[in-house]
Short mmCIF file of C-alpha atoms in Angstrom, two decimals:
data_model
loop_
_atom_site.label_atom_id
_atom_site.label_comp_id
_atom_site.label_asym_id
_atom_site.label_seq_id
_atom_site.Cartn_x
_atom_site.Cartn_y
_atom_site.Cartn_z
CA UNK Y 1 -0.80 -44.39 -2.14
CA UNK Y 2 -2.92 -41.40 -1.22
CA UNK Y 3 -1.36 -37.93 -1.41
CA UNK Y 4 -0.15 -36.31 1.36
CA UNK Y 5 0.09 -32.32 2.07
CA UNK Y 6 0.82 -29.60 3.97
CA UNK Y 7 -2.57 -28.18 4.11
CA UNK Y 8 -5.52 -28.67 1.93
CA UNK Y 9 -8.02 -25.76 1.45
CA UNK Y 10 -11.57 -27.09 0.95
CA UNK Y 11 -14.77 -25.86 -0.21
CA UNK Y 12 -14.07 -22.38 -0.71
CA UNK Y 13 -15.40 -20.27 -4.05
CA UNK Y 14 -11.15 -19.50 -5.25
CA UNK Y 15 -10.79 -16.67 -6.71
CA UNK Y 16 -8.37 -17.53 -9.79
CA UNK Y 17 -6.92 -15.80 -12.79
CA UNK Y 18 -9.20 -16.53 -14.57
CA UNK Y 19 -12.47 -16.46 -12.98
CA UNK Y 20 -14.27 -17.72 -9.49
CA UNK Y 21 -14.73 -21.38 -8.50
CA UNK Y 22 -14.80 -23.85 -6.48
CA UNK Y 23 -12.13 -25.29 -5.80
CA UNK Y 24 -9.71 -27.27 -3.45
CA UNK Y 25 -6.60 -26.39 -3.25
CA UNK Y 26 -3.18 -28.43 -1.84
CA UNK Y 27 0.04 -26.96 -0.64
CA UNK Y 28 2.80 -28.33 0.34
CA UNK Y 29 6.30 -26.79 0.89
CA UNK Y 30 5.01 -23.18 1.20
CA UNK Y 31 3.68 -23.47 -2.20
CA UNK Y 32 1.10 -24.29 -4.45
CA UNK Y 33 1.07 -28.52 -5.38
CA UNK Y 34 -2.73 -28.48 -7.06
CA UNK Y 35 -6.14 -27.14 -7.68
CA UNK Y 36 -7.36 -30.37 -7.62
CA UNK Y 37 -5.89 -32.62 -4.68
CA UNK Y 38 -8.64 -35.21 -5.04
CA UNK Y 39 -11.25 -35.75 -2.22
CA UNK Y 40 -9.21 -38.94 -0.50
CA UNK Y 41 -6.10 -36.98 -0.30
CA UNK Y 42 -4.64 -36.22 3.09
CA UNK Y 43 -2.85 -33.01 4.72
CA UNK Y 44 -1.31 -32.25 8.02
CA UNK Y 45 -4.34 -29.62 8.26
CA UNK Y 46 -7.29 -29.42 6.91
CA UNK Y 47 -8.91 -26.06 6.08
CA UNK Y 48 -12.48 -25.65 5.66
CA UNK Y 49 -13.51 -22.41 3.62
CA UNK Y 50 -17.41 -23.70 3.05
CA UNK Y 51 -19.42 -20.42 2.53
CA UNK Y 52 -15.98 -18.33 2.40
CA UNK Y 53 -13.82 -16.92 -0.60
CA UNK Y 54 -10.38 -17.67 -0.60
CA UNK Y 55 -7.90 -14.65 -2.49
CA UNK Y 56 -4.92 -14.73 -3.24
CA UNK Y 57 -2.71 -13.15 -0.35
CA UNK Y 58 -3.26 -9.23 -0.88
CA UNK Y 59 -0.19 -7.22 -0.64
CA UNK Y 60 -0.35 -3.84 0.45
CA UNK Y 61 2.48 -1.98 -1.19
CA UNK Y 62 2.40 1.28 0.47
CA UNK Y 63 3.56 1.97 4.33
CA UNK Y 64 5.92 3.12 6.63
CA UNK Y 65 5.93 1.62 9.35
CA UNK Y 66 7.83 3.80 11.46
CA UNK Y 67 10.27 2.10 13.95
CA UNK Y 68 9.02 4.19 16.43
CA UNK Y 69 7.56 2.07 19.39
CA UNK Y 70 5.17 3.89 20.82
CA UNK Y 71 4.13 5.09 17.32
CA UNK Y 72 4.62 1.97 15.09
CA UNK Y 73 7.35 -0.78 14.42
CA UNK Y 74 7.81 -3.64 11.99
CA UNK Y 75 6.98 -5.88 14.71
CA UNK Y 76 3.37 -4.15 15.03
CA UNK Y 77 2.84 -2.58 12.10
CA UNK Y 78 3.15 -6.42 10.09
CA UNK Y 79 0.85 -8.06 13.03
CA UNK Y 80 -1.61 -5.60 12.10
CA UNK Y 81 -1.47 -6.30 8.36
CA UNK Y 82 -1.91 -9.59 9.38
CA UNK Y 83 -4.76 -9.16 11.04
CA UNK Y 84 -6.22 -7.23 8.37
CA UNK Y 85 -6.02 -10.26 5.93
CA UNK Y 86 -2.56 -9.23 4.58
CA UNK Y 87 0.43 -11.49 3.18
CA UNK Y 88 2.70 -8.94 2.41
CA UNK Y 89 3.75 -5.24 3.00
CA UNK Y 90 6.25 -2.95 1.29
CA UNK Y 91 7.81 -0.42 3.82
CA UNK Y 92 8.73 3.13 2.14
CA UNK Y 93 12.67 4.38 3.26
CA UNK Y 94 12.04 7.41 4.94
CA UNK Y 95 12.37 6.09 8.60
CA UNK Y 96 15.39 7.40 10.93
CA UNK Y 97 17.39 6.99 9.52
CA UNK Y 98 16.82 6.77 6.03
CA UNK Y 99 17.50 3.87 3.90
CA UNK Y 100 19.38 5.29 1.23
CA UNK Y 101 22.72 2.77 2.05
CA UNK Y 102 23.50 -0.54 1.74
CA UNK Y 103 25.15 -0.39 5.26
CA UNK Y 104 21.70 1.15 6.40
CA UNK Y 105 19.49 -1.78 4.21
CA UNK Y 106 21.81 -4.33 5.55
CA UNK Y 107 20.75 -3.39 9.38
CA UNK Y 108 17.18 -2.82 8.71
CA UNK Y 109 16.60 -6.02 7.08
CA UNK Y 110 18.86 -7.82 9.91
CA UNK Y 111 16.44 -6.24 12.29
CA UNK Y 112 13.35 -7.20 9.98
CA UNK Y 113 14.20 -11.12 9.29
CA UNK Y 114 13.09 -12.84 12.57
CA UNK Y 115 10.63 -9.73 13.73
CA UNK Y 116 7.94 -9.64 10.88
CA UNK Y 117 5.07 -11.55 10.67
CA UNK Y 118 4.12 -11.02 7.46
CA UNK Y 119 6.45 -11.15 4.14
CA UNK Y 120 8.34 -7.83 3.47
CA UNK Y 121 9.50 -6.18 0.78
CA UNK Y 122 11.59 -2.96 1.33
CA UNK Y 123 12.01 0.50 -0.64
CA UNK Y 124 15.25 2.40 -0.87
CA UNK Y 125 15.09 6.49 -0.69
CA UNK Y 126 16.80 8.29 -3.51
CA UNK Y 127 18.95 10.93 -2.08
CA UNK Y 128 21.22 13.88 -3.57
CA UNK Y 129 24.20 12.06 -2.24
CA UNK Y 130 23.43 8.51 -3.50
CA UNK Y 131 22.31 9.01 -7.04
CA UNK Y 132 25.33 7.40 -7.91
CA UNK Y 133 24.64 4.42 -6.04
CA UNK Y 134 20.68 3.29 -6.82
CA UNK Y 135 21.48 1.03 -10.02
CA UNK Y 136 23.17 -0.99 -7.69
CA UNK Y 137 20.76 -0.07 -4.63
CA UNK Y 138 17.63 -1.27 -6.43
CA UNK Y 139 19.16 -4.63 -7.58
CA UNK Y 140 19.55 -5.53 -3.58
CA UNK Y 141 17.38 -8.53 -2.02
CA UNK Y 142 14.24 -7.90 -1.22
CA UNK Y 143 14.25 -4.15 -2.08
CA UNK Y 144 10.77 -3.53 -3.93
CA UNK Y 145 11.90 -0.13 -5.99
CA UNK Y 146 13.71 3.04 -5.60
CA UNK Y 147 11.59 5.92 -3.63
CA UNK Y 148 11.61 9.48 -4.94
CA UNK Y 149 10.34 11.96 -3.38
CA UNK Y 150 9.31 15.02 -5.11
CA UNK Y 151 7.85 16.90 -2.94
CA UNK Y 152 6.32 16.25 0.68
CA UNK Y 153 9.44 15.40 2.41
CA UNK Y 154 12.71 16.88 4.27
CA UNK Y 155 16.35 16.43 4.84
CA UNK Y 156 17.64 14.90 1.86
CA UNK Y 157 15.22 12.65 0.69
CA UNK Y 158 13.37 15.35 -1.12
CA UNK Y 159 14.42 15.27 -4.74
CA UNK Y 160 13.22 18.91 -6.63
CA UNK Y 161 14.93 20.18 -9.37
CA UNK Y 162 14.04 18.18 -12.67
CA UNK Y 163 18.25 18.24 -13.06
CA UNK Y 164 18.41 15.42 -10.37
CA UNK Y 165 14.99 13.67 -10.84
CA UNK Y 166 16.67 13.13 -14.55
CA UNK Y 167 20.00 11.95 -12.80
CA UNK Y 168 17.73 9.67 -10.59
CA UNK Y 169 16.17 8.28 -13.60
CA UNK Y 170 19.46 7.73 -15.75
CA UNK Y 171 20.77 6.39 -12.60
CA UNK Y 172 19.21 2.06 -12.89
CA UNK Y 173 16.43 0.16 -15.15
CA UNK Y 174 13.99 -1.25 -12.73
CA UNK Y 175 10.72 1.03 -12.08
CA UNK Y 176 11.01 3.63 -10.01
CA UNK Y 177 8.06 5.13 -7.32
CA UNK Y 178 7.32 8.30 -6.98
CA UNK Y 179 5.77 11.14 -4.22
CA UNK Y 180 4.73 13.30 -7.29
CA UNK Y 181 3.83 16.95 -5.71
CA UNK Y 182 5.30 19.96 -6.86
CA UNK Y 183 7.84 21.20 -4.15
CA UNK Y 184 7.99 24.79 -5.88
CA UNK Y 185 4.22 25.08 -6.05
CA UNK Y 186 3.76 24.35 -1.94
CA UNK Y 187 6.88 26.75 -1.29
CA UNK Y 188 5.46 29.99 -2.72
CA UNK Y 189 1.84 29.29 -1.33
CA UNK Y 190 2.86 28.35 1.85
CA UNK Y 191 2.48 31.94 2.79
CA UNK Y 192 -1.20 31.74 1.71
CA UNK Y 193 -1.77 29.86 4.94
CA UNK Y 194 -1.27 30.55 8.89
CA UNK Y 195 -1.16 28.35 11.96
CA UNK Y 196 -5.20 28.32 13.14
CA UNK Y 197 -7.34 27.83 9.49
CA UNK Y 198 -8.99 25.08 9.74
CA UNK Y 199 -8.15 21.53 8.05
CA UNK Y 200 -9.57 21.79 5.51
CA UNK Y 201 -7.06 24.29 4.07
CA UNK Y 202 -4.79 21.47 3.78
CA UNK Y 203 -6.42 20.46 0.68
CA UNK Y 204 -6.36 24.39 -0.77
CA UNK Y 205 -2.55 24.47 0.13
CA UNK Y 206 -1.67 21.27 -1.30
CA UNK Y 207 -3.85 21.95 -4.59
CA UNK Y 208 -4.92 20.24 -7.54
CA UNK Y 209 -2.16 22.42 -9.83
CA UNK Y 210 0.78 20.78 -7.09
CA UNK Y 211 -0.16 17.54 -8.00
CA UNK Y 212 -0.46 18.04 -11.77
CA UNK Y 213 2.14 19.61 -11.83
CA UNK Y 214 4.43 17.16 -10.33
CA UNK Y 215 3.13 14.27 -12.58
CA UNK Y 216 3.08 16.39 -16.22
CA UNK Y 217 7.09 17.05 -14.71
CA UNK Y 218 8.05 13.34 -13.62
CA UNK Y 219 6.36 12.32 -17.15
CA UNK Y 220 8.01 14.82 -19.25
CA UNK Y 221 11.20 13.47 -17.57
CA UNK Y 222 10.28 9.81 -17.68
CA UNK Y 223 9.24 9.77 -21.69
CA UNK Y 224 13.02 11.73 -22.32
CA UNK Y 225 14.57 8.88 -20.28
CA UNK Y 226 12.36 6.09 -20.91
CA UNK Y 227 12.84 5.02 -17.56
CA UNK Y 228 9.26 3.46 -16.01
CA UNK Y 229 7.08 5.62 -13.24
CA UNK Y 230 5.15 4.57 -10.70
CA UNK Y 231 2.71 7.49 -9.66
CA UNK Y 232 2.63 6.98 -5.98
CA UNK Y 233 -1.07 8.45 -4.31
CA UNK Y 234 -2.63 9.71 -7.48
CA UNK Y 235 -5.41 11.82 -6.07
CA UNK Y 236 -6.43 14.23 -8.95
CA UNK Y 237 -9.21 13.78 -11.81
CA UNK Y 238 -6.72 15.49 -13.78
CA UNK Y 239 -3.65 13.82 -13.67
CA UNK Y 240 -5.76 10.20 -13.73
CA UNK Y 241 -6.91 11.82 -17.17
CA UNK Y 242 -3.55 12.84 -18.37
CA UNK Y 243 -1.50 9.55 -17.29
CA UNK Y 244 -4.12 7.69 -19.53
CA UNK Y 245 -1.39 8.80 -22.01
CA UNK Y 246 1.16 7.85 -20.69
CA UNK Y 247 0.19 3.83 -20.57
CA UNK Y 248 3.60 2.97 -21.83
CA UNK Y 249 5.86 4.41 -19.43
CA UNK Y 250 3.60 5.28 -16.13
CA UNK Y 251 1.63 2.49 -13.30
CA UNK Y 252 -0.60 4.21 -11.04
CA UNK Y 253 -1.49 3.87 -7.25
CA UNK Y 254 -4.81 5.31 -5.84
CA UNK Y 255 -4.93 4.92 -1.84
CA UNK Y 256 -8.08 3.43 -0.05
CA UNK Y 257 -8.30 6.90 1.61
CA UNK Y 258 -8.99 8.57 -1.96
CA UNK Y 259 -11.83 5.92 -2.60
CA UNK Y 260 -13.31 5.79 0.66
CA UNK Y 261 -13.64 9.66 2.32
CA UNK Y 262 -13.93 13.50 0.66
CA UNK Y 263 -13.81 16.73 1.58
CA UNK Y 264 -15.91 18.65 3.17
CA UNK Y 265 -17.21 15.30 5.49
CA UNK Y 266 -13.76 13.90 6.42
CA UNK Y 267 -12.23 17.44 8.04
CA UNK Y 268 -15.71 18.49 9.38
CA UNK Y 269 -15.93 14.99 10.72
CA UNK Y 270 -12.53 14.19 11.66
CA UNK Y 271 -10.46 17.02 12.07
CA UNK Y 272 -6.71 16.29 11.94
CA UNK Y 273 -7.46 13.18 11.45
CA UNK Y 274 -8.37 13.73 7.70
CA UNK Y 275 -4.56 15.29 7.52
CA UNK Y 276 -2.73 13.53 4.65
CA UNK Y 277 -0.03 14.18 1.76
CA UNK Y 278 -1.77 14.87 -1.12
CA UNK Y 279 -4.86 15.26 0.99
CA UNK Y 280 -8.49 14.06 0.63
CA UNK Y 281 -10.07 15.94 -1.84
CA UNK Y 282 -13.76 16.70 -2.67
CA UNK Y 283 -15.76 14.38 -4.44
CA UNK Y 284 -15.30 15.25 -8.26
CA UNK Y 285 -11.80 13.76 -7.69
CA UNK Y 286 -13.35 10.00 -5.56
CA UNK Y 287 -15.78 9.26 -8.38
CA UNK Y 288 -13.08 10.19 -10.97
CA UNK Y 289 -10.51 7.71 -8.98
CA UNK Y 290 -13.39 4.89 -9.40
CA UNK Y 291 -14.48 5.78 -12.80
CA UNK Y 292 -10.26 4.77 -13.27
CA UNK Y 293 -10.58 1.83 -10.96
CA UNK Y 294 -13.36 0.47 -13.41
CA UNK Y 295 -11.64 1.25 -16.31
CA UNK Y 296 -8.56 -0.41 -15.48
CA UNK Y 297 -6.25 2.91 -15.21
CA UNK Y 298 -5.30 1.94 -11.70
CA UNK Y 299 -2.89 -0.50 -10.90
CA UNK Y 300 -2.78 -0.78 -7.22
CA UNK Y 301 -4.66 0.29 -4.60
CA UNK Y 302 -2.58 1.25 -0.94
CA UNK Y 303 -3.11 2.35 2.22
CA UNK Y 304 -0.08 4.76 2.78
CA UNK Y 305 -0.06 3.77 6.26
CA UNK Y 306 1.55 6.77 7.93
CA UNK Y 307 0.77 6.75 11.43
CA UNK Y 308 1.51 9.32 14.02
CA UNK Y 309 1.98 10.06 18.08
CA UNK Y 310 -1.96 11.50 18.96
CA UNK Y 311 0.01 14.67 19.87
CA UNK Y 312 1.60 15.26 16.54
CA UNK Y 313 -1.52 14.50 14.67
CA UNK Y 314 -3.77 17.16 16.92
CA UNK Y 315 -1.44 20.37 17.03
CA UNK Y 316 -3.01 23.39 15.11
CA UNK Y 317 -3.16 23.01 10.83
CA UNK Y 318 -0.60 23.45 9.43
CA UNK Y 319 1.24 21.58 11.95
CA UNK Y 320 -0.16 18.91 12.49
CA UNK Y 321 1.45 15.60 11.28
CA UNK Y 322 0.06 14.85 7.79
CA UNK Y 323 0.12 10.82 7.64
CA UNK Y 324 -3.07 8.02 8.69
CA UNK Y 325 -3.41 4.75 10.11
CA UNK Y 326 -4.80 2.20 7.42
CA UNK Y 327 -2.17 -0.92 7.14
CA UNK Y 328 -4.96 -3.55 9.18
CA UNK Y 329 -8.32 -1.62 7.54
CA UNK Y 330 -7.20 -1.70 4.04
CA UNK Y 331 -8.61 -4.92 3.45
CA UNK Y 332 -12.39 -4.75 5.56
CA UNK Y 333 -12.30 -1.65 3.78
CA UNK Y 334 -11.97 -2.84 -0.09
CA UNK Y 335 -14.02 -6.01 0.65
CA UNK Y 336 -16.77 -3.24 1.76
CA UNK Y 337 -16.75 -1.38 -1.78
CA UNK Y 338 -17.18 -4.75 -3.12
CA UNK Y 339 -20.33 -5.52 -0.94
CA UNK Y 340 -21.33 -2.04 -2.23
CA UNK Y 341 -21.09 -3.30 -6.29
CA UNK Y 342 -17.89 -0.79 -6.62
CA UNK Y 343 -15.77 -3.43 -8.04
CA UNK Y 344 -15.65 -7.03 -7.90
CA UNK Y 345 -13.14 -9.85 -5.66
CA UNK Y 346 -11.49 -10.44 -9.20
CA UNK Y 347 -10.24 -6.69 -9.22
CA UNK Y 348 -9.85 -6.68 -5.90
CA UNK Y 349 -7.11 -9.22 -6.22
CA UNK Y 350 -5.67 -7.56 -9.72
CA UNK Y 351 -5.36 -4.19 -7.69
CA UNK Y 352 -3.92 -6.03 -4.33
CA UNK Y 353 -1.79 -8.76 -5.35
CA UNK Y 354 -1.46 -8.92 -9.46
CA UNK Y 355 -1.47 -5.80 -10.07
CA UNK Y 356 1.57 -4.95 -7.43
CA UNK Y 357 3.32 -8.08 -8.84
CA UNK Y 358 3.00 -6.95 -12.18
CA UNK Y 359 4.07 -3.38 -11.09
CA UNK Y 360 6.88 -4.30 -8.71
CA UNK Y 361 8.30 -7.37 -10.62
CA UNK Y 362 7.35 -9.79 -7.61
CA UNK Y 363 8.64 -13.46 -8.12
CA UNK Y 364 6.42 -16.25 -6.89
CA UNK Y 365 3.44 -14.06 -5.60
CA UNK Y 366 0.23 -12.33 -7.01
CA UNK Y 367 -1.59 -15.35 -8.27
CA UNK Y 368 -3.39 -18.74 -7.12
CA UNK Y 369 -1.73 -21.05 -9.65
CA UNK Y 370 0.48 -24.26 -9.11
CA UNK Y 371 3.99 -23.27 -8.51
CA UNK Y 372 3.93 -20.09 -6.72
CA UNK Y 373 3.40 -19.39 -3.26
CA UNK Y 374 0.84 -20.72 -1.26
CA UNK Y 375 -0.29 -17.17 0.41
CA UNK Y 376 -4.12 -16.64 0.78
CA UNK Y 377 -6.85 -14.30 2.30
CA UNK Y 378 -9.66 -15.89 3.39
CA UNK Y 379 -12.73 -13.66 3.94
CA UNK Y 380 -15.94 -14.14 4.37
CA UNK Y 381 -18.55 -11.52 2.32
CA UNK Y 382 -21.47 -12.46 4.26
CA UNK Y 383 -19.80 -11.34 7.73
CA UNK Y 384 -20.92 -7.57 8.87
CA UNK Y 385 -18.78 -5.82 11.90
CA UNK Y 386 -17.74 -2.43 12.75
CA UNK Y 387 -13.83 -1.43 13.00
CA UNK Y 388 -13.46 -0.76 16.88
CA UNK Y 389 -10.35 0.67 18.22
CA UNK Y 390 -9.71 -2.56 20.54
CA UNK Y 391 -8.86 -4.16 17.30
CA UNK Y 392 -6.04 -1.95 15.77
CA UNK Y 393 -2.84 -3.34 16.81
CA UNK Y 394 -0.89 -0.10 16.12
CA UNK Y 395 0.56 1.58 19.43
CA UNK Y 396 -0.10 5.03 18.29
CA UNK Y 397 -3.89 4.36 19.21
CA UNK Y 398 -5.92 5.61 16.45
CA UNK Y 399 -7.73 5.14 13.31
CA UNK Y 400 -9.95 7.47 11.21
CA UNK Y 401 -12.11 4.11 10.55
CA UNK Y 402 -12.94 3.54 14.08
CA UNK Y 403 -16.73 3.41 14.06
CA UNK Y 404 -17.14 2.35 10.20
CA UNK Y 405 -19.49 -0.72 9.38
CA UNK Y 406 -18.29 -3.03 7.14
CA UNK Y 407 -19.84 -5.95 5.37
CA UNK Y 408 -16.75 -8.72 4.43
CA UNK Y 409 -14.15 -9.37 6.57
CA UNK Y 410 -10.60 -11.09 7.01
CA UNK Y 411 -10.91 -14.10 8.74
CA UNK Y 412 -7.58 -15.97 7.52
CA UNK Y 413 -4.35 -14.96 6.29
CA UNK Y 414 -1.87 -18.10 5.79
CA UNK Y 415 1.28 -17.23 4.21
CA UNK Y 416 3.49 -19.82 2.42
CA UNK Y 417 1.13 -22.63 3.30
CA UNK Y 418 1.36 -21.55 7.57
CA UNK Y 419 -2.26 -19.89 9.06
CA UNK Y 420 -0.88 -16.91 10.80
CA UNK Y 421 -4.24 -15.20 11.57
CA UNK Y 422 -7.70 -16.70 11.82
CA UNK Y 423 -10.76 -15.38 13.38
CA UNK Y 424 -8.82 -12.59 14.93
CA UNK Y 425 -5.92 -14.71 16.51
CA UNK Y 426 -2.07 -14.15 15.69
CA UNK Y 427 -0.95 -17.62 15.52
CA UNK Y 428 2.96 -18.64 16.29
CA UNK Y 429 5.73 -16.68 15.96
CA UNK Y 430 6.69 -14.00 13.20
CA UNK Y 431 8.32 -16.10 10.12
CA UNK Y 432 7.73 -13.75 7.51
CA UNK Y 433 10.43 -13.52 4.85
CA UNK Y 434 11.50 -10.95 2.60
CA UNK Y 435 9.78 -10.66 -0.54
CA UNK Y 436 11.89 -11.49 -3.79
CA UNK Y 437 12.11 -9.11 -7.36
CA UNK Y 438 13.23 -9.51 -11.10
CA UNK Y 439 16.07 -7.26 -11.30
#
């Protein structure tokens, strides 16, 4: 009796654990079955990936996504990370209102379960009233990690004093993620800086010293608790030089942005547009954050996507909304570096899907290998195109990367064995499910 699947993926060059090949693959059940279905088996659908590279579905564990509709939601925001090529997004707490509740989890992912079209996986904000609360907070379904904020934010999501970061950090076991600039250091310059200097101030504001000194802090604290750190954004040479020692207790995130553009070009090109928390730097700091790609310092690469109304984002520095579009470029983006010889698919999948399982404590995902779950990005490296702004499905209507040619591009994304995007086309109806964590 010939075997019978879901789908069968054939012909494509796989990228595996442990190496590319070709390879077929069958699914069936949302999952993995075999990397070797045998050429007379037989499957519902057929996918043919001759000439393409099929990845394991890249996760991009880094947005907000708003719930603001003419802004973003999680019904557009995840259609765009679908479009990009993406199987999976984490969305950061600090929405309105904040999810630092279980009452306030409990609506958002009633809201989320029959709206997303890609798989989800949720952050909770620490608070000052709900310390108390996050050993139990972080152990909910389909939460990804606690959220600290150490500097950058308002209300009570921001999290100063190193008395409460340690409470945060006594408070649970699981990893926690952290916005690591120094709230004291932007308080007493603020002054330095009036409403009318150009952009590029943001960057002198928001120094090198604030973000060093919000890391050397969080790791001081981290090492006396021995609770794990993830550095959220690292966007220094320095503190990519110091964390090197501090392997044991400390994963690091570098964003797209902080590979990709530098300072002077991306305020002299792009205005507000180049407005971001920590900012885009000058290039010492980009070649530094590749030197750590290539040595294997970085963990995961994000987008931060943090869009924002056109009005917000163009008022005078410094009030203009610091936050940019990236969730659906991430991916043309990366696959572009690797055209370049920057890095290769197989770290492009460690820093996009492994590396976030690995980091996060994902269950099922981050790997082609029988068993787990049959999510893929299928992308074809010989495909050039620019990023126009009739593609981006964000309502806010911008992205800095309108106008950018890229050479590789998404041109599948199936998640648990179901094609939700190919050639462009949202296929269906949003299924995506939340995402599920060791505790």
């Amino acid at each position: 009796m010939k075997p019978i699947y879901d789908l069968i993926i054939r012909g494509g060059t796989v990228v595996l654990p442990w190496g590319l090949e070709r390879a077929d693959i069958g699914v069936a059940l949302g999952r993995i079955i075999t990397l070797a279905p045998g050429a007379d088996a037989e499957a519902g659908e057929v996918f043919d990936a001759t000439g393409l590279h099929v990845l394991p579905g890249l996760i991009d564990a880094h947005t907000h996504l708003r719930d603001n509709p003419e802004v973003e939601t999680i019904p557009s925001g995840t259609r765009a990370a679908v479009l990009g090529g993406l199987a999976a997004v984490f969305d950061m707490p600090n929405g309105n209102p904040s999810i630092t509740t279980a009452e306030r989890l409990a609506v958002k992912k009633d809201y989320a379960a029959t709206r997303s079209w890609c798989d989800l996986g949720l952050y909770v904000g620490a608070s000052r009233d709900n310390i108390p609360d996050l050993a139990a907070l972080e152990l909910e379904d389909s939460v990804c990690a606690v959220k600290v904020f150490a500097g950058s934010s308002t209300g009570d999501l921001l999290i100063e004093s190193d008395e409460l970061l340690e409470q945060v950090m006594r408070s649970g076991r699981r990893r926690v993620a952290y916005h690591s600039e120094d709230e004291y250091r932007l308080r007493e310059r603020k002054d330095l800086f009036h409403e009318g200097m150009p952009y590029a101030n943001h960057m002198e504001w928001r120094d090198v010293e604030a973000a060093f000194l919000g890391t050397r802090r969080l790791m001081a604290l981290a090492r006396k608790t021995g609770r794990p750190a993830h550095i959220l954004h690292v966007s220094t040479a320095e503190e990519l030089d110091y964390l090197a020692d501090y392997r044991d207790i400390a994963t690091v995130e570098v964003l797209l942005n902080h590979l990709t553009q530098w300072a002077p070009d991306a305020y002299d090109r792009l205005g507000p547009y180049a407005v971001m928390n920590p900012p885009i730097r000058d290039k010492r700091h980009m070649e530094a954050a590749w030197a750590a790609v290539r040595d294997g310092m970085v963990d995961v690469v994000g987008s931060d996507h943090a869009p924002h109304a056109k009005a917000n984002k163009e008022k005078p520095w410094p009030a203009t909304a610091a936050g940019l579009t990236g969730v659906q470029t991430i991916v043309p983006l990366m696959l572009d570096h690797v055209s370049a010889g920057r890095l290769s698919l197989m770290r492009l999948a460690d820093l996009m899907c492994a590396g976030p399982a690995r980091v996060y404590g994902i269950l099922g995902k981050g790997r082609i290998a029988r068993g787990y779950d049959a999510d893929f990005t299928i992308v074809d490296m010989k495909k050039t195109r620019t990023i126009e702004q009739d593609w981006i499905a964000s309502p806010c209507g911008w992205s800095p990367f309108v106008g950018t040619k890229v050479q590789g591009w998404p041109v599948a994304t199936i998640i648990r064995g179901r094609t939700v995007m190919r050639e462009d086309e949202v296929l269906g109806e949003p299924q995506g499910q939340f995402v599920s964590f060791t505790g």
